Structures are given as structure tokens and as C-alpha cells.
Amino acid sequence: MLLRHAKAEPGKGAVLDADRALALNGRKQAGRVGMALTAAGLVPDLTIVSSALRTRQTWELARAHLGNHGERNHLAAEVRDELYAASIADVLALVRDVDPEVRTLLVIGHEPTMAATAAYLADKSSDDAALAQVRVGVPTATYSVLHATKQPWSEWGKRSATLLRVGRPS
């Protein structure tokens, strides 16, 4: 899954972009993302999070709503500086390094990269509406669900996964 962070406060004066916090609405969005992922059975084994404050806050608030999942309750996360200003190639490099034992991966980053990466990965069997959405970009707190049955993470590349849907909790 590729998730754009929840709604952040606008940049003001001396606040660096990477230090922008979530807005009140963004805090609510992040919690709803966690609930939506749980309801869909999409609890990640690993989450890779941009080092920006708003992405880290999105993860922490979503994580709080992922529920108790026994062995997977550890909800491992890696904060990565290179995801902050990442290109599609940068995201793919991070994905390709994921341990093959990880079954469900969540990447939390920024636009336009999250939507562009979903569009890049989407194969011809992808959902048409979801593909149309990621081609134009996604709003805050929107996640794209991709699936590949036989490919290890190390082989993910152009058109290597099916884009199943794009979700945005209300």
C-alpha cells in the first residue's frame, strides 16, 4: 500500500516543510485510515515512513487504530530520510530491499510520488477508476492498494502489480 500523509498545517514563516505538523482534520483522517485498513484486513507487517513530521504523525495515529493482531501487533516501522523527497525510483529501491517474509507493506510518503508510484506499478488488469485517480494525483490520507501474487519485493517494477483500489476514509 502507498499512503499519502494526512492533512498538514500550511507552511508558515520559519517552519521548514519537513517540520509541518498534522492539522486537526489530518489527525482525524489518520485515525480513520487506521480503522479503514483494519476493516479491510490490510494491517501492515512493515511500514516505511518518510522522516517528515506529518508522515510520522500519520503513522502513529493510524497505528493506534490498527487493533490487536497477535503476532503482527509489533507493527514494525522504519523512518527513512530518503522517502521525504523521493522519486518513483527511490520508492522502488526501498520496496525492493524489503525482507521477502513481509507479506503486507505500507509506505507513507508525499505527493506526487505516492500516486505516481502506484500508476507506475499498475499492470493492465488494474481497476480502471483507481488507475485514473492515481494518474491525476491523490488527496491527503489516500491509500492505493497494490497486489502481486508471485513476485518477491526485489522484482517489483513497472506494471508488476495490480492496482486493486484507492481508498480515502471519509
mmCIF file of N, CA, C and O in Angstrom, residues 94-158:
data_model
loop_
_atom_site.group_PDB
_atom_site.id
_atom_site.type_symbol
_atom_site.label_atom_id
_atom_site.label_comp_id
_atom_site.label_asym_id
_atom_site.label_seq_id
_atom_site.Cartn_x
_atom_site.Cartn_y
_atom_site.Cartn_z
ATOM 1 N N LEU A 94 13.521 1.275 -2.048
ATOM 2 C CA LEU A 94 13.163 0.910 -0.678
ATOM 3 C C LEU A 94 12.311 -0.366 -0.660
ATOM 4 O O LEU A 94 12.538 -1.258 0.164
ATOM 5 N N VAL A 95 11.342 -0.449 -1.575
ATOM 6 C CA VAL A 95 10.465 -1.627 -1.638
ATOM 7 C C VAL A 95 11.269 -2.878 -1.982
ATOM 8 O O VAL A 95 11.076 -3.936 -1.389
ATOM 9 N N ARG A 96 12.181 -2.754 -2.926
ATOM 10 C CA ARG A 96 12.961 -3.921 -3.359
ATOM 11 C C ARG A 96 13.868 -4.469 -2.267
ATOM 12 O O ARG A 96 14.292 -5.621 -2.336
ATOM 13 N N ASP A 97 14.165 -3.655 -1.257
ATOM 14 C CA ASP A 97 15.006 -4.102 -0.136
ATOM 15 C C ASP A 97 14.219 -4.749 0.996
ATOM 16 O O ASP A 97 14.812 -5.196 1.984
ATOM 17 N N VAL A 98 12.902 -4.795 0.875
ATOM 18 C CA VAL A 98 12.067 -5.358 1.941
ATOM 19 C C VAL A 98 12.280 -6.867 2.034
ATOM 20 O O VAL A 98 12.365 -7.568 1.025
ATOM 21 N N ASP A 99 12.351 -7.340 3.256
ATOM 22 C CA ASP A 99 12.504 -8.774 3.533
ATOM 23 C C ASP A 99 11.376 -9.551 2.862
ATOM 24 O O ASP A 99 10.210 -9.178 2.989
ATOM 25 N N PRO A 100 11.685 -10.629 2.163
ATOM 26 C CA PRO A 100 10.647 -11.415 1.485
ATOM 27 C C PRO A 100 9.596 -12.008 2.428
ATOM 28 O O PRO A 100 8.506 -12.372 1.987
ATOM 29 N N GLU A 101 9.901 -12.080 3.717
ATOM 30 C CA GLU A 101 8.928 -12.595 4.689
ATOM 31 C C GLU A 101 7.779 -11.614 4.934
ATOM 32 O O GLU A 101 6.721 -11.999 5.422
ATOM 33 N N VAL A 102 8.002 -10.338 4.615
ATOM 34 C CA VAL A 102 6.959 -9.327 4.783
ATOM 35 C C VAL A 102 5.891 -9.572 3.724
ATOM 36 O O VAL A 102 6.184 -9.606 2.537
ATOM 37 N N ARG A 103 4.657 -9.744 4.163
ATOM 38 C CA ARG A 103 3.548 -10.013 3.235
ATOM 39 C C ARG A 103 2.797 -8.741 2.882
ATOM 40 O O ARG A 103 2.323 -8.580 1.781
ATOM 41 N N THR A 104 2.635 -7.844 3.857
ATOM 42 C CA THR A 104 1.880 -6.613 3.639
ATOM 43 C C THR A 104 2.758 -5.429 4.032
ATOM 44 O O THR A 104 3.183 -5.326 5.180
ATOM 45 N N LEU A 105 2.991 -4.568 3.069
ATOM 46 C CA LEU A 105 3.872 -3.415 3.246
ATOM 47 C C LEU A 105 3.070 -2.139 3.074
ATOM 48 O O LEU A 105 2.247 -2.038 2.168
ATOM 49 N N LEU A 106 3.327 -1.162 3.922
ATOM 50 C CA LEU A 106 2.733 0.164 3.813
ATOM 51 C C LEU A 106 3.869 1.173 3.690
ATOM 52 O O LEU A 106 4.802 1.149 4.489
ATOM 53 N N VAL A 107 3.781 2.037 2.676
ATOM 54 C CA VAL A 107 4.745 3.120 2.504
ATOM 55 C C VAL A 107 3.976 4.426 2.678
ATOM 56 O O VAL A 107 2.976 4.654 1.991
ATOM 57 N N ILE A 108 4.421 5.271 3.598
ATOM 58 C CA ILE A 108 3.759 6.561 3.844
ATOM 59 C C ILE A 108 4.693 7.666 3.382
ATOM 60 O O ILE A 108 5.784 7.840 3.921
ATOM 61 N N GLY A 109 4.238 8.414 2.382
ATOM 62 C CA GLY A 109 5.058 9.461 1.812
ATOM 63 C C GLY A 109 4.236 10.641 1.336
ATOM 64 O O GLY A 109 3.216 10.989 1.938
ATOM 65 N N HIS A 110 4.680 11.221 0.243
ATOM 66 C CA HIS A 110 4.184 12.520 -0.211
ATOM 67 C C HIS A 110 3.736 12.463 -1.670
ATOM 68 O O HIS A 110 4.131 11.586 -2.428
ATOM 69 N N GLU A 111 2.959 13.462 -2.035
ATOM 70 C CA GLU A 111 2.565 13.642 -3.430
ATOM 71 C C GLU A 111 3.604 14.537 -4.095
ATOM 72 O O GLU A 111 4.191 15.385 -3.426
ATOM 73 N N PRO A 112 3.826 14.354 -5.364
ATOM 74 C CA PRO A 112 3.092 13.486 -6.281
ATOM 75 C C PRO A 112 3.634 12.055 -6.337
ATOM 76 O O PRO A 112 3.129 11.221 -7.086
ATOM 77 N N THR A 113 4.623 11.741 -5.520
ATOM 78 C CA THR A 113 5.321 10.458 -5.642
ATOM 79 C C THR A 113 4.461 9.251 -5.298
ATOM 80 O O THR A 113 4.561 8.219 -5.956
ATOM 81 N N MET A 114 3.613 9.338 -4.277
ATOM 82 C CA MET A 114 2.817 8.159 -3.911
ATOM 83 C C MET A 114 1.878 7.761 -5.048
ATOM 84 O O MET A 114 1.819 6.591 -5.436
ATOM 85 N N ALA A 115 1.175 8.717 -5.614
ATOM 86 C CA ALA A 115 0.259 8.406 -6.723
ATOM 87 C C ALA A 115 1.035 7.982 -7.964
ATOM 88 O O ALA A 115 0.659 7.019 -8.648
ATOM 89 N N ALA A 116 2.120 8.663 -8.252
ATOM 90 C CA ALA A 116 2.917 8.326 -9.444
ATOM 91 C C ALA A 116 3.506 6.926 -9.339
ATOM 92 O O ALA A 116 3.564 6.188 -10.333
ATOM 93 N N THR A 117 3.910 6.523 -8.149
ATOM 94 C CA THR A 117 4.450 5.180 -7.956
ATOM 95 C C THR A 117 3.354 4.135 -8.160
ATOM 96 O O THR A 117 3.580 3.103 -8.799
ATOM 97 N N ALA A 118 2.160 4.396 -7.640
ATOM 98 C CA ALA A 118 1.039 3.473 -7.847
ATOM 99 C C ALA A 118 0.731 3.334 -9.338
ATOM 100 O O ALA A 118 0.533 2.222 -9.834
ATOM 101 N N ALA A 119 0.721 4.439 -10.059
ATOM 102 C CA ALA A 119 0.454 4.395 -11.507
ATOM 103 C C ALA A 119 1.557 3.632 -12.235
ATOM 104 O O ALA A 119 1.287 2.859 -13.163
ATOM 105 N N TYR A 120 2.784 3.820 -11.832
ATOM 106 C CA TYR A 120 3.931 3.145 -12.451
ATOM 107 C C TYR A 120 3.863 1.628 -12.244
ATOM 108 O O TYR A 120 4.149 0.849 -13.156
ATOM 109 N N LEU A 121 3.470 1.212 -11.060
ATOM 110 C CA LEU A 121 3.417 -0.211 -10.730
ATOM 111 C C LEU A 121 2.198 -0.919 -11.318
ATOM 112 O O LEU A 121 2.219 -2.140 -11.496
ATOM 113 N N ALA A 122 1.145 -0.173 -11.628
ATOM 114 C CA ALA A 122 -0.134 -0.766 -12.033
ATOM 115 C C ALA A 122 -0.046 -1.489 -13.372
ATOM 116 O O ALA A 122 0.381 -0.923 -14.372
ATOM 117 N N ASP A 123 -0.483 -2.747 -13.365
ATOM 118 C CA ASP A 123 -0.491 -3.545 -14.602
ATOM 119 C C ASP A 123 -1.827 -3.394 -15.332
ATOM 120 O O ASP A 123 -2.721 -2.676 -14.882
ATOM 121 N N LYS A 124 -1.961 -4.087 -16.458
ATOM 122 C CA LYS A 124 -3.145 -3.926 -17.311
ATOM 123 C C LYS A 124 -4.425 -4.463 -16.678
ATOM 124 O O LYS A 124 -5.516 -4.112 -17.114
ATOM 125 N N SER A 125 -4.334 -5.280 -15.649
ATOM 126 C CA SER A 125 -5.537 -5.796 -15.001
ATOM 127 C C SER A 125 -6.000 -4.916 -13.840
ATOM 128 O O SER A 125 -6.939 -5.266 -13.129
ATOM 129 N N SER A 126 -5.385 -3.760 -13.668
ATOM 130 C CA SER A 126 -5.723 -2.856 -12.569
ATOM 131 C C SER A 126 -7.118 -2.264 -12.737
ATOM 132 O O SER A 126 -7.644 -2.165 -13.851
ATOM 133 N N ASP A 127 -7.696 -1.868 -11.615
ATOM 134 C CA ASP A 127 -9.003 -1.224 -11.612
ATOM 135 C C ASP A 127 -8.924 0.108 -12.358
ATOM 136 O O ASP A 127 -8.066 0.948 -12.047
ATOM 137 N N ASP A 128 -9.808 0.295 -13.339
ATOM 138 C CA ASP A 128 -9.765 1.491 -14.190
ATOM 139 C C ASP A 128 -9.955 2.778 -13.399
ATOM 140 O O ASP A 128 -9.243 3.763 -13.630
ATOM 141 N N ALA A 129 -10.923 2.801 -12.480
ATOM 142 C CA ALA A 129 -11.178 4.010 -11.698
ATOM 143 C C ALA A 129 -10.000 4.336 -10.783
ATOM 144 O O ALA A 129 -9.613 5.501 -10.649
ATOM 145 N N ALA A 130 -9.429 3.320 -10.177
ATOM 146 C CA ALA A 130 -8.273 3.537 -9.304
ATOM 147 C C ALA A 130 -7.090 4.060 -10.111
ATOM 148 O O ALA A 130 -6.393 4.990 -9.686
ATOM 149 N N LEU A 131 -6.877 3.490 -11.285
ATOM 150 C CA LEU A 131 -5.775 3.936 -12.133
ATOM 151 C C LEU A 131 -5.977 5.383 -12.582
ATOM 152 O O LEU A 131 -5.033 6.182 -12.569
ATOM 153 N N ALA A 132 -7.192 5.733 -12.944
ATOM 154 C CA ALA A 132 -7.479 7.117 -13.338
ATOM 155 C C ALA A 132 -7.179 8.071 -12.188
ATOM 156 O O ALA A 132 -6.618 9.152 -12.402
ATOM 157 N N GLN A 133 -7.520 7.668 -10.960
ATOM 158 C CA GLN A 133 -7.277 8.517 -9.799
ATOM 159 C C GLN A 133 -5.783 8.735 -9.563
ATOM 160 O O GLN A 133 -5.347 9.862 -9.368
ATOM 161 N N VAL A 134 -4.993 7.679 -9.575
ATOM 162 C CA VAL A 134 -3.565 7.859 -9.281
ATOM 163 C C VAL A 134 -2.850 8.595 -10.413
ATOM 164 O O VAL A 134 -1.818 9.221 -10.178
ATOM 165 N N ARG A 135 -3.384 8.541 -11.597
ATOM 166 C CA ARG A 135 -2.756 9.271 -12.715
ATOM 167 C C ARG A 135 -2.873 10.779 -12.551
ATOM 168 O O ARG A 135 -2.039 11.518 -13.065
ATOM 169 N N VAL A 136 -3.898 11.243 -11.836
ATOM 170 C CA VAL A 136 -4.061 12.682 -11.621
ATOM 171 C C VAL A 136 -3.607 13.125 -10.239
ATOM 172 O O VAL A 136 -3.576 14.314 -9.944
ATOM 173 N N GLY A 137 -3.272 12.187 -9.375
ATOM 174 C CA GLY A 137 -2.848 12.508 -8.017
ATOM 175 C C GLY A 137 -3.945 12.193 -7.025
ATOM 176 O O GLY A 137 -5.108 12.038 -7.393
ATOM 177 N N VAL A 138 -3.545 12.097 -5.767
ATOM 178 C CA VAL A 138 -4.497 11.738 -4.720
ATOM 179 C C VAL A 138 -4.505 12.787 -3.613
ATOM 180 O O VAL A 138 -3.486 13.410 -3.334
ATOM 181 N N PRO A 139 -5.672 12.972 -2.981
ATOM 182 C CA PRO A 139 -5.731 13.891 -1.845
ATOM 183 C C PRO A 139 -5.061 13.308 -0.604
ATOM 184 O O PRO A 139 -4.683 12.135 -0.591
ATOM 185 N N THR A 140 -4.962 14.108 0.420
ATOM 186 C CA THR A 140 -4.362 13.651 1.672
ATOM 187 C C THR A 140 -5.122 12.454 2.228
ATOM 188 O O THR A 140 -6.315 12.280 1.980
ATOM 189 N N ALA A 141 -4.406 11.613 2.969
ATOM 190 C CA ALA A 141 -4.955 10.429 3.645
ATOM 191 C C ALA A 141 -5.567 9.434 2.662
ATOM 192 O O ALA A 141 -6.512 8.731 2.989
ATOM 193 N N THR A 142 -5.017 9.364 1.468
ATOM 194 C CA THR A 142 -5.488 8.424 0.453
ATOM 195 C C THR A 142 -4.450 7.330 0.283
ATOM 196 O O THR A 142 -3.261 7.606 0.205
ATOM 197 N N TYR A 143 -4.938 6.086 0.213
ATOM 198 C CA TYR A 143 -4.022 4.967 0.047
ATOM 199 C C TYR A 143 -4.381 4.170 -1.206
ATOM 200 O O TYR A 143 -5.538 4.051 -1.575
ATOM 201 N N SER A 144 -3.364 3.644 -1.850
ATOM 202 C CA SER A 144 -3.507 2.789 -3.027
ATOM 203 C C SER A 144 -3.125 1.374 -2.619
ATOM 204 O O SER A 144 -2.084 1.172 -1.999
ATOM 205 N N VAL A 145 -3.962 0.413 -2.978
ATOM 206 C CA VAL A 145 -3.718 -0.981 -2.642
ATOM 207 C C VAL A 145 -3.274 -1.711 -3.901
ATOM 208 O O VAL A 145 -4.014 -1.770 -4.886
ATOM 209 N N LEU A 146 -2.053 -2.236 -3.860
ATOM 210 C CA LEU A 146 -1.483 -2.988 -4.980
ATOM 211 C C LEU A 146 -1.247 -4.424 -4.540
ATOM 212 O O LEU A 146 -0.960 -4.673 -3.373
ATOM 213 N N HIS A 147 -1.333 -5.340 -5.510
ATOM 214 C CA HIS A 147 -1.167 -6.753 -5.171
ATOM 215 C C HIS A 147 -0.383 -7.459 -6.272
ATOM 216 O O HIS A 147 -0.658 -7.255 -7.452
ATOM 217 N N ALA A 148 0.580 -8.255 -5.876
ATOM 218 C CA ALA A 148 1.321 -9.124 -6.798
ATOM 219 C C ALA A 148 1.421 -10.486 -6.132
ATOM 220 O O ALA A 148 1.894 -10.586 -5.004
ATOM 221 N N THR A 149 0.971 -11.513 -6.814
ATOM 222 C CA THR A 149 0.895 -12.820 -6.173
ATOM 223 C C THR A 149 2.211 -13.573 -6.132
ATOM 224 O O THR A 149 2.525 -14.213 -5.154
ATOM 225 N N LYS A 150 2.999 -13.512 -7.189
ATOM 226 C CA LYS A 150 4.173 -14.383 -7.258
ATOM 227 C C LYS A 150 5.500 -13.659 -7.184
ATOM 228 O O LYS A 150 6.535 -14.284 -7.135
ATOM 229 N N GLN A 151 5.474 -12.361 -7.211
ATOM 230 C CA GLN A 151 6.733 -11.637 -7.256
ATOM 231 C C GLN A 151 7.249 -11.273 -5.872
ATOM 232 O O GLN A 151 6.509 -10.714 -5.067
ATOM 233 N N PRO A 152 8.518 -11.541 -5.613
ATOM 234 C CA PRO A 152 9.112 -11.023 -4.372
ATOM 235 C C PRO A 152 9.293 -9.505 -4.511
ATOM 236 O O PRO A 152 9.324 -8.969 -5.620
ATOM 237 N N TRP A 153 9.428 -8.836 -3.392
ATOM 238 C CA TRP A 153 9.614 -7.378 -3.414
ATOM 239 C C TRP A 153 10.770 -6.978 -4.320
ATOM 240 O O TRP A 153 10.712 -5.957 -4.998
ATOM 241 N N SER A 154 11.805 -7.785 -4.347
ATOM 242 C CA SER A 154 13.012 -7.437 -5.114
ATOM 243 C C SER A 154 12.754 -7.323 -6.616
ATOM 244 O O SER A 154 13.553 -6.741 -7.334
ATOM 245 N N GLU A 155 11.640 -7.857 -7.085
ATOM 246 C CA GLU A 155 11.338 -7.820 -8.523
ATOM 247 C C GLU A 155 10.244 -6.823 -8.891
ATOM 248 O O GLU A 155 9.835 -6.763 -10.045
ATOM 249 N N TRP A 156 9.791 -6.036 -7.929
ATOM 250 C CA TRP A 156 8.744 -5.065 -8.255
ATOM 251 C C TRP A 156 9.305 -3.997 -9.189
ATOM 252 O O TRP A 156 10.405 -3.490 -8.987
ATOM 253 N N GLY A 157 8.521 -3.667 -10.199
ATOM 254 C CA GLY A 157 8.914 -2.656 -11.177
ATOM 255 C C GLY A 157 7.709 -2.238 -11.997
ATOM 256 O O GLY A 157 6.563 -2.493 -11.628
ATOM 257 N N LYS A 158 7.964 -1.641 -13.129
ATOM 258 C CA LYS A 158 6.897 -1.117 -13.975
ATOM 259 C C LYS A 158 5.887 -2.214 -14.334
ATOM 260 O O LYS A 158 6.265 -3.288 -14.792
#
